[in-house]
XYZ file of C-alpha atoms in Angstrom:
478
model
C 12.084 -15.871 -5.593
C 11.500 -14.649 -2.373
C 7.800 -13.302 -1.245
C 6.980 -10.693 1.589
C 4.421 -8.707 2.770
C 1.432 -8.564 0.087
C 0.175 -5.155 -0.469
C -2.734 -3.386 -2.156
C -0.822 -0.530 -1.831
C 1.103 2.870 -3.261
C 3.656 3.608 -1.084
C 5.591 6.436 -2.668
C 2.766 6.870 -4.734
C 1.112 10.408 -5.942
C -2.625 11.303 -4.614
C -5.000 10.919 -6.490
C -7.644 13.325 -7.642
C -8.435 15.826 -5.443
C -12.119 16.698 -4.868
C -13.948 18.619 -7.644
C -11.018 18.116 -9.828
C -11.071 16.568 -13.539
C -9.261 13.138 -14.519
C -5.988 12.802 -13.871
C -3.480 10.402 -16.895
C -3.867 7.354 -15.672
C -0.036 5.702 -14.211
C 0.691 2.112 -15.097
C 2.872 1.754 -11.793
C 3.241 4.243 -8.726
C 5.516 7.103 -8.440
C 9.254 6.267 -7.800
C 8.841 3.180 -9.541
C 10.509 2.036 -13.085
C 8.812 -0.389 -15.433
C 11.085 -3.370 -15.561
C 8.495 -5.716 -18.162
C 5.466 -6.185 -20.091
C 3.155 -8.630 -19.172
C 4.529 -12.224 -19.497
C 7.945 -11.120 -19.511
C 10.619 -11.228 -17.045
C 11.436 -8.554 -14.549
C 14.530 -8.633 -13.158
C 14.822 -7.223 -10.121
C 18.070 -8.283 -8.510
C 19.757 -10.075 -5.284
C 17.851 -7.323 -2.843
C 13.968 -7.433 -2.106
C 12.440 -4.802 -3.730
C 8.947 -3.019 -3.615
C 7.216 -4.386 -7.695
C 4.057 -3.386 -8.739
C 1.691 -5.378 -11.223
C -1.299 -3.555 -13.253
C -2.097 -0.385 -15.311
C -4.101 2.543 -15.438
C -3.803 3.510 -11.411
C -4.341 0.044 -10.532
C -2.064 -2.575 -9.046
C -0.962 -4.310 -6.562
C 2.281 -4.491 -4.850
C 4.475 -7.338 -3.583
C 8.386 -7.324 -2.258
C 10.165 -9.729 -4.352
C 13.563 -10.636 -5.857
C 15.431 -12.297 -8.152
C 13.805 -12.963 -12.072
C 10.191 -12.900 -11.978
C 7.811 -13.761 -14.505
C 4.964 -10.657 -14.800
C 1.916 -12.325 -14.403
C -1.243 -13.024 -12.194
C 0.497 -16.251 -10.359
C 3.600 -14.130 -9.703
C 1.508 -11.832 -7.746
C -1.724 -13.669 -6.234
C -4.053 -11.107 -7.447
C -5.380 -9.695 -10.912
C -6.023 -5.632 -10.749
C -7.240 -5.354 -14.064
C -8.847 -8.735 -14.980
C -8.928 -8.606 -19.408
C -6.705 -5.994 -20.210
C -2.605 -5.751 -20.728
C -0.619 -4.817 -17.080
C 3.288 -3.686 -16.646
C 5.735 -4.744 -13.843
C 7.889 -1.898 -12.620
C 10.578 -2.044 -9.738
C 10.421 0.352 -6.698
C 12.423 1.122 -3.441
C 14.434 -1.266 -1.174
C 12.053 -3.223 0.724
C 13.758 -2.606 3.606
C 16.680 -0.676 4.862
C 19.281 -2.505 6.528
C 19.587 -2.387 10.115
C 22.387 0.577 11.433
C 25.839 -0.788 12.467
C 25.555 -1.467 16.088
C 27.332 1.311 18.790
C 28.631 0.534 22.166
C 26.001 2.968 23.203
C 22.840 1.373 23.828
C 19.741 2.695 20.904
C 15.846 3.407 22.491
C 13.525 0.897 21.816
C 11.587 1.733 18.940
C 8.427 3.910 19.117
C 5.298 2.080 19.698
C 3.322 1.101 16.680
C -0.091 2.613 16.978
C -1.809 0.000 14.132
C -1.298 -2.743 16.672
C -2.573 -1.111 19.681
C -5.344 -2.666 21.277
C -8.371 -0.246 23.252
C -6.872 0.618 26.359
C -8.518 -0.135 29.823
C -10.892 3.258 30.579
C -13.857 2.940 28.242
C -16.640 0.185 27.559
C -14.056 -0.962 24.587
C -11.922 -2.618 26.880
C -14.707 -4.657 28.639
C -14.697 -8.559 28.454
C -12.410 -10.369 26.129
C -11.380 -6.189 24.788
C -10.775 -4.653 21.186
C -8.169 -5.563 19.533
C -8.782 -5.313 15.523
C -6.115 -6.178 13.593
C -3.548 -6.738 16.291
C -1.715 -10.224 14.985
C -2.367 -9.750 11.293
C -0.253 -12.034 8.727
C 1.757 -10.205 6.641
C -0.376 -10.738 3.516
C -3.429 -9.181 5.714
C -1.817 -6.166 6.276
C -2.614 -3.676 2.896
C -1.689 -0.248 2.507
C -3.772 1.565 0.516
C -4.015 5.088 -1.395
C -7.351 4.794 -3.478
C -10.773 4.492 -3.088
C -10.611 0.908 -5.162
C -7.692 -0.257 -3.498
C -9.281 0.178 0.054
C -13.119 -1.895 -1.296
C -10.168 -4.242 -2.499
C -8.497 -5.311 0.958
C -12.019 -4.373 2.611
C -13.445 -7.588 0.218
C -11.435 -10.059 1.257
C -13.302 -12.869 2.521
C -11.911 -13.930 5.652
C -12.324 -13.899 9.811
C -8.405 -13.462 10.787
C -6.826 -10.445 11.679
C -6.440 -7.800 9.455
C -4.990 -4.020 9.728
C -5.346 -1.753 6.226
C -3.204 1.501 6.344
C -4.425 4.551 4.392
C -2.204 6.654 2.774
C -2.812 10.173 1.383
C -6.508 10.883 0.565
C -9.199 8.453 -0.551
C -12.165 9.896 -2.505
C -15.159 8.166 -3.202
C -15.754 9.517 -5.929
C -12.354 9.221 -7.560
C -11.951 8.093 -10.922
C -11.065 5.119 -9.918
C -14.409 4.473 -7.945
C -16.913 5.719 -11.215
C -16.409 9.299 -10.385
C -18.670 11.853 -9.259
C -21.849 9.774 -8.107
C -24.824 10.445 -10.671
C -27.587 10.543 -8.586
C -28.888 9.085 -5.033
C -29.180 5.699 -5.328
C -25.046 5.872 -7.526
C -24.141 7.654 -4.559
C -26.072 4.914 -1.963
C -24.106 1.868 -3.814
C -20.810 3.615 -4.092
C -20.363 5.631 -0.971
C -20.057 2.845 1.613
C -16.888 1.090 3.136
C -18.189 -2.044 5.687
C -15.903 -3.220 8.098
C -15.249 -6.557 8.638
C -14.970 -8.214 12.457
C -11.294 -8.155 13.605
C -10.056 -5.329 11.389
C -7.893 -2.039 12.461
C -8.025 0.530 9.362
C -5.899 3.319 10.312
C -4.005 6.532 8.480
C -0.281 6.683 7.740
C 1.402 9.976 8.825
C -0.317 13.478 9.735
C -2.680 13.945 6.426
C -4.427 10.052 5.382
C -8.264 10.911 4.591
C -11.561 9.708 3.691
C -13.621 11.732 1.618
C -17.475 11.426 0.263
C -17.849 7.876 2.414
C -19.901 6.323 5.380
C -17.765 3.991 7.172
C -20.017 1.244 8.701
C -19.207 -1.044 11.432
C -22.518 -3.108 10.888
C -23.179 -6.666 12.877
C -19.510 -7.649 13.271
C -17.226 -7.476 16.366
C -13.683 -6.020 16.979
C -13.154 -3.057 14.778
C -10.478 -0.112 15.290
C -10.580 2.825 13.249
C -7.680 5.513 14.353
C -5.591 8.344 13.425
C -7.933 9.558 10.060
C -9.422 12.566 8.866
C -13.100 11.930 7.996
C -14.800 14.720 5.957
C -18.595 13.909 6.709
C -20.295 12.687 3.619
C -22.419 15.159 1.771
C -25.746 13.694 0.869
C -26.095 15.180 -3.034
C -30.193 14.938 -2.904
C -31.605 16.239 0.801
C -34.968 15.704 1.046
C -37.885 18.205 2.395
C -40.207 16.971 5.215
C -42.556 19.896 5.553
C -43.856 17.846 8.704
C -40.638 17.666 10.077
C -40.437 20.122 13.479
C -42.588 23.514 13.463
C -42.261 24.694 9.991
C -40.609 21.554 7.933
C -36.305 20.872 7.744
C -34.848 19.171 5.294
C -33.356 15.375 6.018
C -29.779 13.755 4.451
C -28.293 10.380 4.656
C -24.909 9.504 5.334
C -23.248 9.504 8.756
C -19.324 9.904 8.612
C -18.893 6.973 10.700
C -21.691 4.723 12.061
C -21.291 1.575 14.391
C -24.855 -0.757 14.537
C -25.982 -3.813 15.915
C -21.682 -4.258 16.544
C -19.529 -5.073 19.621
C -16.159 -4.247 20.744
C -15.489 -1.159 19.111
C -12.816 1.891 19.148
C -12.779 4.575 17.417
C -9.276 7.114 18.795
C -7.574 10.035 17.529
C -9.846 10.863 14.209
C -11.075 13.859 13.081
C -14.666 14.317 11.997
C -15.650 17.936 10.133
C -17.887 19.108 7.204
C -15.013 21.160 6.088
C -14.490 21.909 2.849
C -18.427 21.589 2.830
C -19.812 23.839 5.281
C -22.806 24.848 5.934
C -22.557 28.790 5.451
C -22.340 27.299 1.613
C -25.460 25.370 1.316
C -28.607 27.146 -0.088
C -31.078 28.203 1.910
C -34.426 26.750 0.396
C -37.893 26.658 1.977
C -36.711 29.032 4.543
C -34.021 26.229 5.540
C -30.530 25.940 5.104
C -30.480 22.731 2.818
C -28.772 20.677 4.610
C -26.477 17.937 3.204
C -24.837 16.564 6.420
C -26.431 13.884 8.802
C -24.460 12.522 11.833
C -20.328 12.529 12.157
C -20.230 9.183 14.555
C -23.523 7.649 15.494
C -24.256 3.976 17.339
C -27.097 2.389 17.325
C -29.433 -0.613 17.265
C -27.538 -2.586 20.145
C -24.712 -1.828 19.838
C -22.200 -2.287 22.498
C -18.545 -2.276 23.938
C -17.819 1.270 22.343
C -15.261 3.632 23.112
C -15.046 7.302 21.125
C -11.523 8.657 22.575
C -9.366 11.527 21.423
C -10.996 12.584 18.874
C -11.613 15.959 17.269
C -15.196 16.688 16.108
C -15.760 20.167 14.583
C -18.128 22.186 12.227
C -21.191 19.693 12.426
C -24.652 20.471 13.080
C -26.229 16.812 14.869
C -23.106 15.293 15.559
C -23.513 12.225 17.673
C -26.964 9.935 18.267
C -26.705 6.941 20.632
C -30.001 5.373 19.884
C -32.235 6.284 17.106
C -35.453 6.582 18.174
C -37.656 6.825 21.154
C -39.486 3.420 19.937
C -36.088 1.453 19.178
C -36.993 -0.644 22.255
C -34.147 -3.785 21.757
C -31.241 -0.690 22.417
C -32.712 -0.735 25.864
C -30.124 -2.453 28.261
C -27.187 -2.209 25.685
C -25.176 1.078 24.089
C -22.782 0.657 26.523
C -20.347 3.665 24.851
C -17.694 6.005 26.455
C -16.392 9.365 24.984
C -13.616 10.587 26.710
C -11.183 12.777 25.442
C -12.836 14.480 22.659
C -12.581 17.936 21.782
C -15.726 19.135 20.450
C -15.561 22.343 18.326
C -18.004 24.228 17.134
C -20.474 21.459 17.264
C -24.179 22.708 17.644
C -25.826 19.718 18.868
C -25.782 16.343 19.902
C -22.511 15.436 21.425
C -23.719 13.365 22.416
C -27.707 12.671 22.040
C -28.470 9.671 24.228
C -31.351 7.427 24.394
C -31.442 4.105 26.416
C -27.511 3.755 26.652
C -25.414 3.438 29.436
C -22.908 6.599 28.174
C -19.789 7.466 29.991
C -18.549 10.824 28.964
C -15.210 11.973 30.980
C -12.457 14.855 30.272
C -13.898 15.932 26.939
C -13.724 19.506 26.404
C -16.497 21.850 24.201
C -15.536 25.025 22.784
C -18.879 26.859 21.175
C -20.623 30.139 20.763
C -24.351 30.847 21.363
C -24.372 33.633 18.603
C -22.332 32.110 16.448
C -23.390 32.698 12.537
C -22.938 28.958 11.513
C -22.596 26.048 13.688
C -24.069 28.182 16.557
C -24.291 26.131 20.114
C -27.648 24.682 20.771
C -26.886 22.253 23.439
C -24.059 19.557 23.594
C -24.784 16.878 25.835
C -28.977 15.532 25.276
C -31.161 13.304 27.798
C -33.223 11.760 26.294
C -35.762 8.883 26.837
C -34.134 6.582 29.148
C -31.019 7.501 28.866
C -28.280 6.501 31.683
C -25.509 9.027 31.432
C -22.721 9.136 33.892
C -20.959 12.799 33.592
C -17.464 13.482 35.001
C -14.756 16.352 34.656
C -16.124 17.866 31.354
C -15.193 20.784 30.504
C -17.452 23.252 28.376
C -16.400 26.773 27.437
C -19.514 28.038 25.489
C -20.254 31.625 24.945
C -23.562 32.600 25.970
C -23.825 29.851 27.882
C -24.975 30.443 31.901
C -26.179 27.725 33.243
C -26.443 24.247 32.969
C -29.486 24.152 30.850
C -27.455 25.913 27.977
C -25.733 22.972 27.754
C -27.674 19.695 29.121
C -31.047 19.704 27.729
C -33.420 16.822 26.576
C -33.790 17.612 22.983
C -37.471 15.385 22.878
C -40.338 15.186 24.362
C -40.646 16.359 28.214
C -42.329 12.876 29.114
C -39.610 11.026 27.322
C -36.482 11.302 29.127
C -33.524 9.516 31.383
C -31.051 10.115 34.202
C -27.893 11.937 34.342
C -25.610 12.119 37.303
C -22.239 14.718 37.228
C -19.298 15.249 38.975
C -16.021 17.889 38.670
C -17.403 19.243 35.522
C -16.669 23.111 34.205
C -19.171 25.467 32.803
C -17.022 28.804 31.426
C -14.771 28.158 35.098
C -17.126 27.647 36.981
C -18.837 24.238 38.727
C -21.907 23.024 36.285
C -24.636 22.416 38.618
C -27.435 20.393 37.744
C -30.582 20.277 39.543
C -31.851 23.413 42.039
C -32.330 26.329 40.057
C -30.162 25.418 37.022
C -33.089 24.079 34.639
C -31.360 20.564 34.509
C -33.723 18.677 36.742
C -33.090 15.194 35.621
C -33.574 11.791 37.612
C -29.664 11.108 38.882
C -31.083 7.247 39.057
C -28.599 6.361 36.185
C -28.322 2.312 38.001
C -25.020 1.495 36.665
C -21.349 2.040 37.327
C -18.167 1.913 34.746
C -16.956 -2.181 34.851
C -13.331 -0.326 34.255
C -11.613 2.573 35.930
C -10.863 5.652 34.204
C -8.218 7.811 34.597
C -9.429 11.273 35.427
C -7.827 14.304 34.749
C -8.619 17.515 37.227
C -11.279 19.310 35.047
C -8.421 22.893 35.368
C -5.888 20.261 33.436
C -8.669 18.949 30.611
C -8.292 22.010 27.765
C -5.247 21.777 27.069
C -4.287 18.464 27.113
C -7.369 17.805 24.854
C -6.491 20.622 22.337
C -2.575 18.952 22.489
C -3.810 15.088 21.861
C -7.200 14.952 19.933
C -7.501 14.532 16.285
C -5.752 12.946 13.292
C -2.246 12.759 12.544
C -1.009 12.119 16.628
C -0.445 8.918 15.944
C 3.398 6.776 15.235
C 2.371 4.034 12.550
C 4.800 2.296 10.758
């Protein structure tokens, strides 16, 4: 018997429920694949390796194997569906075999984005770097196609290397996670998918999604999350705080993706948007639009070594906070985090909101209307207290924008704010000039310079190779 790569995984397999849909019949083995034995019987599977699954009812686990194997936990290291009766089926070749060589010489083979480390250009590449998964075993690498599966290779307990591949969309609140979440504290236990230090979790082909989670990178070190779309958790119970601004807003939980307390992080080619959940189709309550959505990306307490690159951030309200509070005194001197890259769309605020960090934000381009009905531009890049922001060849086409004060502002209070300092940036083609007469009179005291050196594009060239590069599904993973 010979043993490969172990799997938690559905290659080949059908998606599962899509959201707001009802149960799906539940599959003993994944699509493609033909049962070969019961439990405790043999399956034979023949001289070549093949793709076998083990379990029942849309859970299993998947291991390349060969020859006469006996269907049971030992054969495949794992139990999916501890008490009750499991099938083994057999799938697709393992592998395909090699092509007959040519005289003519072949390319090397495309680069394979789940081992990429952070490149140099952003605070992720700093000291010893981010690496994530890079040098996984082959039993620590998992593909994965539900919400189960993923907690599954997420809950292994160990420090080495690991890289988990999703495939197709995960959901939450999928069948196989307890379904539609019951009320806030269901949705609190079940919405969350931690990290672990030294892990890359990245999506397989042009459409691999997370829906109804919070990704948290919490306390560890060395995390990579690439190449996924991230549909920004809706919080199902918002609550009103009448006290909250001039005449009361109402407050959700849930960021899409936040990184706290962690170090060495990169988060490259994603896509972050409330979309299918909008808010043109929340209720408007108390004179508010009730709204469901908190941040898309946030980092906070200490956090440091982050780099945001490529990514495409659209239809969000308060879309990025570095630091979370004027009083969050132990960020002070760390939030080291560059954005570069991004292509903010229709984003209305925060993009970022700093406080206390030491932000880099280069060649990221921001497309946004002023009188837009939802998602209208309030500001994109905030000052706030003690922030140490170091500006260069952004690009921001905004309509009704006219100055830079339409699009720099300190969001808090007028005694509570930081330093900004910009160079080569674009406001609607034409220079963005802080200070003088432009309502952006900011200390440029920011005390700090980039440890790395990033590769600048001419503001003119920015637009359109950020609308070509950022977002999901840009990525070659194998």
């Amino acid at each position: 018997m010979h043993l490969n790569t172990h799997t938690l995984s559905l290659l080949g397999s059908a998606l599962l429920l899509a959201i707001g849909s009802g149960a799906a019949q539940a599959k003993d083995w994944p699509s493609g694949f033909s049962k070969c034995a019961d439990q405790a019987g043999t399956c034979k599977i023949g001289s070549e390796t093949r793709q076998v699954s083990f379990g029942a009812k849309d859970k299993w686990v998947v291991k390349n194997l060969q020859g006469n194997v006996l269907c049971d936990t030992a054969s495949f290291g794992s139990d999916p569906l501890a008490g009750q009766a499991k099938k083994c089926a057999v799938g697709p070749l393992a592998s395909t075999p090699a092509p007959t060589p040519t005289p003519t010489p072949t390319p090397s083979p495309s680069p394979d984005a789940s081992s990429e480390a952070a490149p140099a250009g952003g605070w992720a590449s700093y000291g010893a770097g981010t690496t994530g998964g890079r040098g996984a075993a082959s039993n620590a690498i998992y593909t994965v196609s539900s919400a189960w599966q993923l907690q599954e290779a997420l809950k292994v307990k160990s420090s080495a290397p690991r890289i988990i591949k999703v495939y197709g969309s995960i959901d939450m609140e999928s069948a196989d996670n307890g379904g539609k979440f019951k009320n806030s504290s269901d949705q609190a236990a079940r919405n969350a998918l931690s990290l672990p230090s030294n892990t890359t979790l990245i999506g397989l082909g042009d459409s691999a999604q997370i829906r109804n989670a919070r990704i948290v990178i919490r306390n560890v070190e060395n995390v990579i999350v690439r190449n996924l779309q991230i549909v920004n958790p809706c919080d199902i119970a918002p609550v009103w705080d009448p006290n909250d601004g001039s005449s009361g807003n109402w407050n959700s939980e849930y960021d899409g993706l936040v990184v706290e307390g962690a170090k060495r992080v990169w988060i490259d080619h994603n896509t972050f948007t409330d979309a299918p959940v909008t808010d043109d189709l929340a209720p408007v309550v108390n004179g508010k639009t009730k709204q469901c959505h908190d941040g898309a990306l946030d980092v906070k307490k200490a956090a440091d070594y982050v780099t945001v690159s490529n990514n495409l951030f659209e239809l969000h309200s308060k879309n990025n906070l570095i630091g979370s509070s004027d009083s969050a005194s132990e960020d002070d001197g760390h939030l080291t985090v560059t954005f570069h890259n991004n292509y903010f769309r229709h984003v209305a605020e925060r993009a970022p909101r700093v406080r206390f960090g030491q932000v880099h934000l280069y060649n990221n381009y921001f497309e946004g209307a002023k009188s837009r009905p939802v998602y209208a531009h309030k500001y994109s890049i905030g000052v706030g207290y003690k922030a140490k922001i170091l500006s260069q060849h952004n690009v921001f086409e905004v309509s009704g924008a006219s100055s830079c004060k339409d699009v720099i502002q300190n969001p808090g209070s007028s005694s509570k704010t930081g330093a900004i300092v910009d160079s080569g940036s674009l406001l609607n083609g034409v220079t963005l000039k802080l200070g003088g007469d432009s309502g952006c009179s900011f200390s440029s005291a920011i005390g700090w310079t980039p440890p790395y050196t990033a590769k600048l594009l001419p503001a003119a060239s920015v637009r359109e190779s950020v609308k070509q590069n950022a977002g999901a599904g840009k990525l070659q993973v194998r």
